[in-house]
Coordinates of C-alpha atoms in Angstrom, one line a residue:
Chain A
M136 CA -58.4 40.3 -201.0
D137 CA -60.5 39.6 -197.9
K138 CA -59.0 37.9 -194.9
K139 CA -59.7 34.1 -195.0
N140 CA -61.9 32.6 -192.2
L141 CA -59.7 30.4 -190.1
I142 CA -61.1 27.8 -187.7
L143 CA -59.0 25.6 -185.4
S144 CA -61.0 22.4 -184.7
I145 CA -60.6 19.7 -182.2
E146 CA -61.9 16.1 -182.2
T147 CA -61.5 13.6 -179.2
S148 CA -64.7 11.6 -179.3
C149 CA -63.2 8.2 -179.4
D150 CA -59.7 7.0 -180.1
E151 CA -58.1 9.6 -182.3
T152 CA -56.7 12.8 -180.9
A153 CA -57.1 15.3 -183.7
A154 CA -56.7 18.9 -184.6
A155 CA -57.1 20.8 -187.8
V156 CA -57.0 24.3 -189.2
I157 CA -59.5 25.0 -192.1
A158 CA -59.7 28.1 -194.2
D159 CA -63.0 29.2 -195.6
G160 CA -64.7 25.9 -194.7
H161 CA -62.8 23.8 -197.3
D162 CA -59.1 24.6 -197.5
I163 CA -57.4 22.1 -195.2
L164 CA -54.3 23.9 -193.9
A165 CA -53.5 21.2 -191.4
N166 CA -55.1 18.0 -190.4
I167 CA -53.2 16.2 -187.5
I168 CA -54.4 13.0 -186.2
F169 CA -52.7 11.1 -183.3
S170 CA -54.1 7.6 -183.5
Q171 CA -54.3 5.5 -180.4
I172 CA -55.2 2.4 -182.3
P173 CA -51.9 0.6 -181.3
V174 CA -52.6 1.5 -177.5
H175 CA -56.0 -0.2 -177.6
Q176 CA -55.2 -3.2 -179.8
K177 CA -54.1 -5.6 -177.1
F178 CA -57.5 -5.0 -175.4
G179 CA -59.4 -5.9 -178.6
G180 CA -61.3 -2.5 -178.7
V181 CA -61.2 1.0 -177.4
V182 CA -60.9 1.3 -173.6
P183 CA -62.6 4.6 -172.6
E184 CA -60.5 5.4 -169.6
I185 CA -57.3 4.9 -171.5
A186 CA -58.6 6.8 -174.4
S187 CA -59.3 9.7 -172.2
R188 CA -55.9 9.6 -170.6
H189 CA -54.1 9.7 -174.0
H190 CA -56.3 12.6 -175.3
L191 CA -55.2 14.8 -172.4
E192 CA -51.6 13.8 -172.9
H193 CA -51.5 14.5 -176.6
L194 CA -53.9 17.4 -177.2
P195 CA -51.5 20.3 -176.7
Q196 CA -48.9 18.7 -179.0
V197 CA -51.6 17.9 -181.7
V198 CA -52.9 21.5 -181.5
A199 CA -49.3 22.9 -181.7
E200 CA -48.6 20.8 -184.7
A201 CA -51.8 21.9 -186.5
L202 CA -51.0 25.5 -186.0
Q203 CA -47.4 25.1 -187.0
M204 CA -48.3 23.2 -190.1
A205 CA -50.9 25.8 -191.1
E206 CA -48.5 28.5 -190.4
V207 CA -50.9 30.4 -188.2
S208 CA -51.1 31.4 -184.5
F209 CA -54.0 31.6 -182.1
S210 CA -54.4 35.3 -182.8
D211 CA -55.1 34.5 -186.6
L212 CA -58.0 32.4 -185.8
D213 CA -61.7 33.3 -186.2
A214 CA -63.1 30.5 -184.0
I215 CA -62.4 27.3 -182.2
A216 CA -64.6 24.4 -182.9
V217 CA -64.8 21.0 -180.9
T218 CA -66.9 17.8 -181.1
Y219 CA -69.1 17.6 -178.0
G220 CA -71.0 14.4 -178.9
P221 CA -71.8 11.7 -179.5
G222 CA -68.9 9.7 -178.2
L223 CA -67.1 8.5 -175.2
V224 CA -67.9 11.0 -172.5
G225 CA -64.6 11.1 -170.7
A226 CA -62.8 11.4 -174.1
L227 CA -65.2 14.2 -175.3
L228 CA -64.7 16.2 -172.0
V229 CA -60.9 16.5 -172.7
G230 CA -61.5 18.2 -176.0
V231 CA -64.5 20.3 -174.8
A232 CA -62.5 21.6 -171.8
G233 CA -59.4 22.3 -173.8
A234 CA -61.3 24.1 -176.6
K235 CA -63.3 26.1 -174.2
A236 CA -60.2 27.3 -172.4
M237 CA -58.5 28.1 -175.7
A238 CA -61.4 30.1 -177.0
A239 CA -61.9 32.0 -173.7
A240 CA -58.2 32.8 -173.4
Q241 CA -57.9 34.0 -177.0
G242 CA -61.3 35.8 -176.9
L243 CA -62.7 33.8 -179.8
P244 CA -66.1 32.2 -180.5
L245 CA -66.5 28.6 -179.5
I246 CA -68.5 26.2 -181.9
G247 CA -69.6 22.9 -180.6
V248 CA -70.1 20.4 -183.4
N249 CA -72.0 17.1 -183.5
H250 CA -69.5 14.3 -184.6
I251 CA -72.0 12.7 -187.0
E252 CA -72.5 16.1 -188.6
G253 CA -68.8 16.3 -188.9
H254 CA -68.7 13.0 -190.8
I255 CA -71.4 14.2 -193.3
Y256 CA -69.4 17.6 -193.8
A257 CA -66.3 15.6 -194.8
N258 CA -68.1 15.7 -198.1
F259 CA -68.3 19.6 -198.2
L260 CA -64.6 19.8 -197.5
V261 CA -63.9 18.2 -201.0
H262 CA -67.2 19.3 -202.7
P263 CA -68.1 22.7 -201.2
Q264 CA -70.5 23.4 -204.2
L265 CA -72.9 20.4 -203.4
Q266 CA -76.5 21.5 -204.1
F267 CA -79.2 20.5 -201.6
P268 CA -81.3 18.4 -201.2
L269 CA -78.7 15.6 -200.5
L270 CA -79.0 12.0 -199.3
C271 CA -76.3 10.8 -197.1
L272 CA -75.5 7.3 -196.0
L273 CA -73.6 7.7 -192.8
V274 CA -71.8 4.4 -191.7
S275 CA -69.5 4.1 -188.8
G276 CA -68.5 2.1 -185.7
G277 CA -71.4 3.8 -183.7
H278 CA -73.9 4.8 -186.4
T279 CA -75.8 3.7 -189.4
H280 CA -78.0 6.5 -190.6
L281 CA -79.8 7.4 -193.8
V282 CA -80.0 11.3 -193.6
L283 CA -81.8 13.7 -195.8
L284 CA -80.1 17.1 -195.8
Q285 CA -82.4 19.8 -196.7
D286 CA -80.0 22.6 -196.2
H287 CA -76.9 23.4 -194.1
G288 CA -77.7 22.2 -190.5
K289 CA -81.2 20.9 -191.5
Y290 CA -81.3 17.1 -191.2
K291 CA -84.1 14.5 -191.3
I292 CA -83.1 10.9 -190.4
L293 CA -84.9 8.5 -192.7
G294 CA -83.6 5.3 -191.4
R295 CA -81.3 4.0 -188.8
T296 CA -80.0 0.7 -187.3
R297 CA -82.2 -1.1 -184.9
D298 CA -79.3 -2.9 -183.4
D299 CA -75.6 -3.0 -184.3
A300 CA -74.0 -0.2 -186.4
A301 CA -72.5 -1.4 -189.6
G302 CA -68.9 -0.8 -188.3
E303 CA -69.8 -2.4 -185.0
A304 CA -70.8 -5.6 -187.0
F305 CA -67.5 -5.5 -188.8
D306 CA -65.6 -5.3 -185.6
K307 CA -67.6 -8.1 -183.9
V308 CA -67.2 -10.4 -186.8
A309 CA -63.5 -9.5 -187.1
R310 CA -63.1 -10.4 -183.5
A311 CA -64.8 -13.7 -183.9
M312 CA -62.7 -14.6 -186.9
G313 CA -59.6 -13.7 -184.9
L314 CA -58.7 -10.9 -187.2
G315 CA -58.1 -8.2 -184.7
Y316 CA -59.1 -4.5 -184.1
P317 CA -60.2 -2.3 -185.9
G318 CA -62.4 -4.8 -187.7
G319 CA -63.3 -2.8 -190.9
P320 CA -59.8 -2.7 -192.4
Q321 CA -59.2 -6.3 -191.3
I322 CA -62.4 -7.7 -192.9
Q323 CA -61.5 -5.6 -196.1
A324 CA -58.0 -7.0 -196.4
T325 CA -59.2 -10.6 -195.6
A326 CA -62.0 -10.3 -198.1
A327 CA -59.8 -9.3 -201.0
T328 CA -59.0 -12.9 -202.0
G329 CA -62.2 -14.3 -201.1
N330 CA -65.4 -15.2 -203.0
P331 CA -68.3 -12.8 -201.9
L332 CA -70.8 -15.5 -203.0
G333 CA -68.8 -18.3 -201.4
I334 CA -70.8 -18.6 -198.2
E335 CA -74.6 -18.1 -198.0
L336 CA -75.6 -15.5 -195.4
P337 CA -78.9 -14.0 -194.7
R338 CA -79.8 -10.4 -195.6
A339 CA -82.0 -8.5 -193.2
W340 CA -84.3 -6.2 -195.3
L341 CA -86.9 -5.8 -192.5
E342 CA -90.4 -5.0 -193.5
P343 CA -91.1 -3.8 -197.2
G344 CA -90.1 -0.2 -197.7
S345 CA -88.3 0.2 -194.3
L346 CA -85.2 2.3 -194.5
D347 CA -84.0 1.0 -191.1
F348 CA -81.1 -1.4 -190.8
S349 CA -80.4 -4.6 -188.7
F350 CA -77.0 -6.2 -188.7
S351 CA -77.2 -8.4 -185.6
G352 CA -78.8 -11.2 -187.4
M353 CA -76.2 -11.2 -190.1
K354 CA -73.4 -11.1 -187.5
S355 CA -75.0 -13.9 -185.7
A356 CA -75.0 -16.1 -188.8
V357 CA -71.4 -15.6 -189.2
L358 CA -70.8 -16.5 -185.5
N359 CA -73.1 -19.5 -185.8
Y360 CA -71.2 -20.6 -189.0
L361 CA -67.9 -20.3 -187.2
N362 CA -69.2 -22.4 -184.2
R363 CA -70.6 -25.2 -186.5
A364 CA -67.3 -25.4 -188.4
G365 CA -65.5 -25.4 -185.0
Q366 CA -67.6 -28.3 -183.7
K367 CA -67.1 -30.4 -186.8
G368 CA -63.5 -29.6 -186.9
E369 CA -63.7 -28.0 -190.3
V370 CA -61.3 -25.4 -191.5
V371 CA -63.0 -22.0 -192.4
D372 CA -62.1 -20.3 -195.5
K373 CA -61.7 -16.9 -193.8
A374 CA -61.3 -15.1 -197.0
D375 CA -64.6 -16.5 -198.4
L376 CA -66.4 -15.7 -195.0
A377 CA -65.1 -12.2 -194.8
A378 CA -65.9 -11.5 -198.4
S379 CA -69.4 -13.0 -198.1
F380 CA -70.2 -11.0 -195.0
Q381 CA -68.9 -7.8 -196.4
Q382 CA -71.0 -8.4 -199.5
A383 CA -74.1 -9.0 -197.5
V384 CA -73.6 -5.7 -195.5
I385 CA -73.0 -3.7 -198.7
E386 CA -76.0 -5.1 -200.5
I387 CA -78.2 -3.9 -197.6
L388 CA -76.4 -0.5 -197.4
V389 CA -76.6 0.1 -201.1
G390 CA -80.2 -1.2 -201.5
K391 CA -81.6 0.8 -198.8
T392 CA -79.8 4.0 -199.9
L393 CA -81.3 3.7 -203.4
T394 CA -84.8 3.0 -202.0
A395 CA -84.4 6.2 -200.0
A396 CA -83.2 8.2 -203.0
K397 CA -86.2 7.1 -205.0
A398 CA -88.6 7.8 -202.3
T399 CA -87.4 11.3 -201.7
G400 CA -86.6 12.3 -205.3
V401 CA -83.1 13.4 -204.3
R402 CA -80.5 13.4 -207.2
T403 CA -77.3 13.4 -205.3
V404 CA -76.2 10.7 -202.9
L405 CA -73.3 11.1 -200.4
L406 CA -71.3 8.5 -198.3
A407 CA -69.8 9.4 -194.9
G408 CA -68.3 7.8 -191.8
G409 CA -65.6 5.4 -191.1
V410 CA -67.1 2.4 -193.0
A411 CA -67.2 4.8 -196.0
A412 CA -63.5 4.0 -196.3
N413 CA -64.5 0.4 -197.4
Q414 CA -63.5 0.1 -201.1
A415 CA -66.0 -2.5 -202.0
L416 CA -68.8 -0.3 -200.6
R417 CA -67.5 2.7 -202.5
Q418 CA -67.4 0.7 -205.7
S419 CA -70.8 -0.9 -205.2
M420 CA -72.5 2.4 -204.4
T421 CA -70.8 4.0 -207.4
D422 CA -72.0 1.3 -209.7
A423 CA -75.5 1.4 -208.3
C424 CA -75.7 5.2 -208.5
N425 CA -74.3 5.3 -212.1
A426 CA -76.8 2.7 -213.1
A427 CA -79.8 4.6 -211.5
G428 CA -78.6 8.1 -212.7
Y429 CA -77.7 9.7 -209.4
N430 CA -74.8 11.9 -208.7
F431 CA -72.6 10.2 -206.1
Y432 CA -69.9 11.7 -203.9
Y433 CA -67.7 10.4 -201.1
P434 CA -64.8 11.8 -199.2
P435 CA -61.1 10.5 -199.6
I436 CA -60.4 7.8 -197.2
E437 CA -58.4 9.8 -194.8
L438 CA -61.5 12.2 -194.3
C439 CA -63.8 9.2 -193.7
T440 CA -62.2 8.0 -190.5
D441 CA -62.4 10.3 -187.4
N442 CA -60.6 13.6 -188.0
A443 CA -60.9 17.2 -187.0
A444 CA -60.9 18.7 -190.5
M445 CA -64.5 17.5 -191.0
I446 CA -65.4 19.2 -187.6
G447 CA -63.9 22.4 -188.9
C448 CA -65.9 22.2 -192.0
A449 CA -69.1 21.7 -190.1
A450 CA -68.2 24.5 -187.9
Y451 CA -67.6 26.9 -190.8
Y452 CA -71.3 26.7 -191.8
K453 CA -72.3 27.2 -188.2
Y454 CA -70.1 30.2 -188.0
L455 CA -71.7 31.6 -191.2
R456 CA -75.1 31.1 -189.4
G457 CA -73.9 32.6 -186.2
E458 CA -74.3 29.5 -184.3
F459 CA -71.9 29.7 -181.4
S460 CA -71.7 27.8 -178.1
S461 CA -71.4 29.3 -174.6
Q462 CA -68.7 28.5 -172.1
D463 CA -71.0 26.2 -170.2
L464 CA -70.9 23.7 -173.2
N465 CA -70.9 20.2 -171.9
A466 CA -70.1 16.9 -173.6
I467 CA -73.2 15.0 -174.6
P468 CA -72.2 11.3 -175.2
G469 CA -75.5 10.1 -176.6
M470 CA -76.2 13.2 -178.7
A471 CA -78.6 12.8 -181.6
L472 CA -78.1 14.3 -185.1
A473 CA -81.7 15.5 -185.5
Chain B
M7 CA -41.6 58.1 -166.7
E8 CA -40.6 56.1 -163.7
R9 CA -44.1 55.1 -163.1
D10 CA -44.5 53.9 -166.7
Q11 CA -41.4 51.9 -166.2
G12 CA -42.8 50.4 -163.1
K13 CA -46.0 49.6 -164.9
L14 CA -44.0 48.1 -167.9
L15 CA -41.8 45.9 -165.6
R16 CA -45.0 44.9 -163.7
K17 CA -46.5 43.9 -166.9
W18 CA -43.4 42.1 -168.0
I19 CA -43.2 40.1 -164.9
K20 CA -46.9 39.2 -164.9
L21 CA -47.4 37.5 -161.6
W22 CA -51.0 36.9 -161.7
L23 CA -51.6 33.1 -161.0
L24 CA -54.8 31.4 -161.7
S25 CA -55.2 28.1 -159.8
I26 CA -57.7 25.4 -160.8
D27 CA -59.0 22.5 -158.6
T28 CA -61.5 20.0 -160.0
A29 CA -60.0 16.9 -158.4
S30 CA -63.0 16.3 -156.1
K31 CA -66.7 17.4 -156.0
V32 CA -65.6 20.8 -155.1
T33 CA -64.9 23.2 -158.0
G34 CA -62.3 25.6 -156.7
L35 CA -60.4 28.6 -158.2
A36 CA -57.9 31.0 -156.7
L37 CA -56.4 34.1 -158.2
N38 CA -53.1 35.2 -156.7
D39 CA -51.1 38.3 -157.1
N40 CA -47.8 36.9 -156.4
T41 CA -48.3 35.4 -153.0
T42 CA -51.2 37.5 -152.2
L43 CA -54.6 35.7 -152.5
V44 CA -56.9 38.2 -154.3
A45 CA -59.9 36.1 -155.1
E46 CA -61.2 32.6 -154.5
S47 CA -64.2 30.6 -155.8
F48 CA -65.6 27.6 -154.0
L49 CA -68.5 25.6 -155.4
H50 CA -69.7 22.5 -153.7
T51 CA -73.0 21.8 -155.4
G52 CA -72.4 18.2 -156.4
K53 CA -72.9 19.3 -160.1
N54 CA -70.5 18.6 -162.8
H55 CA -67.3 20.6 -163.4
S56 CA -67.6 20.7 -167.1
E57 CA -70.5 23.2 -167.3
R58 CA -69.4 25.4 -164.4
L59 CA -65.6 25.6 -164.5
M60 CA -65.0 28.1 -167.4
P61 CA -68.0 30.4 -166.5
M62 CA -66.4 30.6 -163.0
V63 CA -63.1 31.3 -164.5
L64 CA -64.4 34.2 -166.5
Q65 CA -66.2 35.5 -163.4
I66 CA -63.4 35.4 -161.1
L67 CA -61.1 37.2 -163.7
A68 CA -63.8 39.8 -164.3
N69 CA -64.4 40.4 -160.5
A70 CA -60.7 40.9 -160.0
G71 CA -60.4 43.1 -163.1
V72 CA -57.8 40.7 -164.5
D73 CA -57.5 39.7 -168.1
F74 CA -56.2 36.3 -169.5
S75 CA -53.4 38.4 -170.9
D76 CA -52.5 39.5 -167.4
L77 CA -51.9 35.9 -166.2
G78 CA -48.2 34.9 -165.6
A79 CA -49.0 31.3 -164.8
V80 CA -51.7 28.8 -164.3
A81 CA -51.7 26.0 -161.7
V82 CA -53.8 22.9 -161.4
T83 CA -54.3 20.0 -159.1
S84 CA -52.7 17.1 -160.8
G85 CA -54.1 14.3 -158.7
P86 CA -54.8 12.0 -157.2
G87 CA -58.7 12.6 -157.5
S88 CA -61.6 11.8 -159.7
F89 CA -60.2 10.7 -163.1
T90 CA -62.6 12.9 -165.1
G91 CA -62.3 15.8 -162.7
L92 CA -58.5 15.8 -163.0
R93 CA -58.8 15.8 -166.9
I94 CA -61.2 18.6 -167.0
G95 CA -59.1 20.8 -164.8
M96 CA -55.9 20.0 -166.5
A97 CA -57.2 20.3 -170.1
T98 CA -58.6 23.7 -169.1
A99 CA -55.3 24.8 -167.5
K100 CA -53.3 23.5 -170.4
G101 CA -55.6 25.3 -172.9
I102 CA -55.0 28.6 -171.2
A103 CA -51.4 28.0 -170.7
Q104 CA -51.0 27.0 -174.4
V105 CA -52.8 30.1 -175.8
K106 CA -51.3 32.7 -173.4
R107 CA -47.8 31.0 -173.7
I108 CA -47.4 31.1 -169.8
P109 CA -46.1 28.4 -167.5
I110 CA -48.2 25.6 -166.0
L111 CA -47.8 24.0 -162.5
G112 CA -49.2 20.8 -161.5
I113 CA -49.9 20.7 -157.7
N114 CA -50.6 17.5 -155.9
T115 CA -54.1 17.4 -154.6
L116 CA -53.2 15.8 -151.3
D117 CA -50.3 18.3 -150.7
A118 CA -52.8 21.1 -151.2
L119 CA -55.4 19.6 -148.9
A120 CA -52.8 18.9 -146.3
Q121 CA -52.3 22.7 -146.1
G122 CA -55.5 22.9 -144.2
G123 CA -53.6 21.5 -141.2
L124 CA -51.1 24.3 -141.0
G125 CA -52.4 25.4 -137.6
F126 CA -52.2 21.8 -136.1
N127 CA -49.2 20.2 -134.5
G128 CA -49.0 16.4 -135.3
V129 CA -49.9 14.1 -138.1
V130 CA -52.1 15.3 -140.9
V131 CA -53.8 12.9 -143.2
P132 CA -55.9 14.1 -146.1
I133 CA -58.3 11.5 -147.4
L134 CA -60.1 11.8 -150.6
D135 CA -63.0 9.5 -151.6
A136 CA -61.5 7.0 -154.2
R137 CA -64.7 5.0 -154.3
K138 CA -64.4 1.1 -154.2
D139 CA -64.1 1.5 -150.4
E140 CA -60.7 3.3 -150.7
V141 CA -59.3 6.7 -150.2
Y142 CA -56.5 8.5 -151.9
T143 CA -54.2 9.5 -149.0
A144 CA -50.7 10.3 -147.7
S145 CA -49.4 11.3 -144.3
Y146 CA -47.8 14.7 -143.4
R147 CA -46.3 16.1 -140.3
A148 CA -47.6 19.6 -139.4
E149 CA -45.5 21.7 -136.9
N150 CA -44.4 25.3 -136.6
G151 CA -46.4 26.4 -139.5
K152 CA -45.0 23.9 -141.9
V153 CA -46.5 20.7 -143.4
V154 CA -44.1 18.0 -144.6
L155 CA -44.9 14.8 -146.5
L156 CA -43.9 11.7 -144.5
D157 CA -44.7 8.9 -146.9
S158 CA -46.0 8.3 -150.4
Y159 CA -49.3 8.9 -152.3
R160 CA -51.6 5.8 -152.5
A161 CA -55.1 4.5 -152.6
I162 CA -55.9 2.4 -149.6
S163 CA -58.8 1.0 -147.6
P164 CA -59.5 3.5 -144.7
R165 CA -59.7 0.6 -142.4
I166 CA -56.1 -0.6 -143.2
L167 CA -55.0 3.1 -143.1
S168 CA -56.4 3.7 -139.7
Q169 CA -55.0 0.4 -138.3
E170 CA -51.6 1.5 -139.6
L171 CA -52.0 4.9 -137.9
R172 CA -53.1 3.3 -134.6
L173 CA -49.5 1.8 -134.3
A174 CA -48.2 5.3 -134.2
D175 CA -50.4 6.1 -131.2
T176 CA -50.6 9.9 -132.0
R177 CA -53.2 12.5 -132.7
V178 CA -54.1 12.5 -136.4
L179 CA -56.0 15.4 -138.1
F180 CA -58.1 14.1 -141.0
L181 CA -59.1 16.3 -143.8
G182 CA -60.9 16.0 -147.1
D183 CA -64.2 14.7 -148.5
G184 CA -63.3 11.1 -147.3
V185 CA -64.1 12.3 -143.7
A186 CA -67.7 12.6 -144.3
T187 CA -67.9 8.9 -145.4
Y188 CA -65.4 7.4 -143.1
K189 CA -65.5 9.5 -139.8
E190 CA -67.2 6.7 -137.8
L191 CA -64.8 4.1 -138.9
L192 CA -61.8 6.3 -138.2
E193 CA -63.1 7.0 -134.7
E194 CA -63.9 3.5 -134.0
I195 CA -60.3 2.4 -134.6
L196 CA -58.4 5.5 -133.5
G197 CA -60.7 6.7 -130.7
H198 CA -59.8 10.2 -129.4
N199 CA -56.6 10.3 -131.5
A200 CA -58.8 11.0 -134.6
V201 CA -59.2 14.7 -134.9
F202 CA -61.7 16.4 -137.3
L203 CA -62.6 19.9 -138.4
P204 CA -65.9 21.2 -139.6
E205 CA -66.5 20.5 -143.3
R206 CA -65.9 24.2 -144.3
L207 CA -62.3 23.9 -143.0
S208 CA -61.9 20.4 -144.2
L209 CA -62.7 20.4 -147.9
P210 CA -60.2 21.2 -150.7
R211 CA -59.5 25.0 -151.2
A212 CA -58.0 26.3 -154.3
A213 CA -56.2 29.0 -152.2
N214 CA -54.0 26.2 -150.8
V215 CA -53.2 25.2 -154.4
G216 CA -52.3 28.9 -155.2
A217 CA -50.1 29.1 -152.1
L218 CA -48.0 26.0 -153.1
A219 CA -47.9 27.1 -156.7
A220 CA -46.8 30.6 -155.8
A221 CA -44.0 29.0 -153.6
R222 CA -42.8 27.0 -156.5
M223 CA -42.8 29.9 -158.7
A224 CA -40.6 31.8 -156.4
L225 CA -38.1 29.0 -156.9
G226 CA -38.6 29.2 -160.8
S227 CA -40.1 25.6 -160.7
Y228 CA -42.6 24.9 -163.4
D229 CA -44.0 21.9 -165.2
D230 CA -44.0 21.3 -169.0
L231 CA -47.2 21.8 -171.0
Y232 CA -46.6 18.8 -173.2
T233 CA -45.5 16.4 -170.6
L234 CA -47.6 17.2 -167.5
K235 CA -50.1 14.6 -166.7
P236 CA -52.2 13.6 -163.8
M237 CA -51.1 11.3 -161.1
Y238 CA -54.0 8.8 -161.3
I239 CA -52.5 6.3 -158.9
R240 CA -54.8 3.7 -160.2
Q241 CA -54.6 2.0 -163.6
S242 CA -57.8 1.6 -165.7
E243 CA -60.0 -1.4 -165.1
A244 CA -59.0 -2.8 -168.4
E245 CA -55.3 -2.6 -167.7
V246 CA -55.8 -4.2 -164.2
T247 CA -57.8 -7.1 -165.8
W248 CA -55.2 -7.5 -168.6
A249 CA -52.4 -7.6 -165.9
K250 CA -54.2 -10.2 -163.9
K251 CA -54.7 -12.4 -167.1
F252 CA -51.2 -11.9 -168.6
G253 CA -49.3 -11.1 -165.5
Q254 CA -47.8 -7.9 -166.7
G255 CA -48.2 -4.1 -166.3
G256 CA -50.5 -2.2 -168.6
C257 CA -49.5 0.4 -171.3

């Protein structure tokens, strides 16, 4: 039997310090995540400087745990992969510096991975046999993209947000409603008992046929609703408001994805990114794809939010293509996918 | 046979020490064989550490004919200094230490800088530009080839620092990248008691980090890979704001 390809991957782009060991691009031998969420909660959002400090403190331990859980040592590895953008520059630099040093010291190839590409590849971790072309809706705290995947590493962005990312809108609305950080899980939990049609909110479809997104108007509508209620001294039904906002966002996301699928003739739709953990979105997209006859895949929840396993998966396909990074690799905070 | 044993013993002891300093605008590296300085890199281009540090590490090792597996320890300046610079240096040092299973040593940036005053008799005050009109500093006494810390590490306005030093009424040698910015102010307050060296003798040198690290190694004193962290001195802005608002320390 051939020796398995083993990649150690590192992810420090935001507030999760993560390391994983992936065999042959899909077998997750270890997926360690040290979440800093409790550290940032009192500030109501991620504080870049604090995130960077915590990454440096926890990276060696997280890497050691990943290797230990995978029962491998540095000398068993074929490559070391690291997220080098987009993300918080100070946070990215910790992972990039650590990964470069580890790769050089062990004499291994270094593979720099785009964080967004990693999110998309979470799908290949669980469905390595996916056939191109594919359409992926990528929704996270920083991005809302409709991406056409023509082949491994070949992306075309069909649409993107013109203002807030979907996850960002969730965070801002959650904060305004006093639900805390991170907003996505809070909105979802609060919406569980609410009526999604209880409060009328606008839907921003933009010009006909557009595959771009805009969430700032919908977010503002919620903030205005809260302000008006506050001025009148009315009690807001938070469950209804959260459910109605969630529903409005999901309608746009699902509607635009199906428009894009139709326009491109793609038969298979993927979901990716932190917001892909939202149950109502998963369900709505499943129903819509079933009704329209598209195949629909999404990663398990733990692979939707930031993790290093997805980075290792994307790195595996780069490894196969011989796409390695040199030791002058730098963090690129505003890195684009394509 | 004896020679082989010597070679084996030598390999077993593994005294090659790599020192990394990215706490200021200077990217510095030193390679020591025990206490002997064998190679040094000094880059003061104003460009970022992230792109240059590892290529420089590969180069200095190649030039000295040393492999990562020959390293017996890695040292790094542990602050104070530029937050991002400190993290790039320490993440790099930790990465090497973790892979090669060798000890790591954090060396105070100001202690290393103060070594530049070894030939001086009197008070030595390294000042590193901390922005916000402050410097990271500490005071040392240099005499008879020794430099001893007199007080604690802090971030302070150079005006207040020099007013404090004026009370001592003694000659003070200033070192570090803060000199370029604050020389006039220091001279204005301290007059002839303020002593300066040309920049080439005043900027951080990794050789000094290596010397302090080698001295600690001789005593068997090391830091822990998992707990070593930079001395930032300052909290993040968010923590300062939070503490002002809620009257408590940050996380």
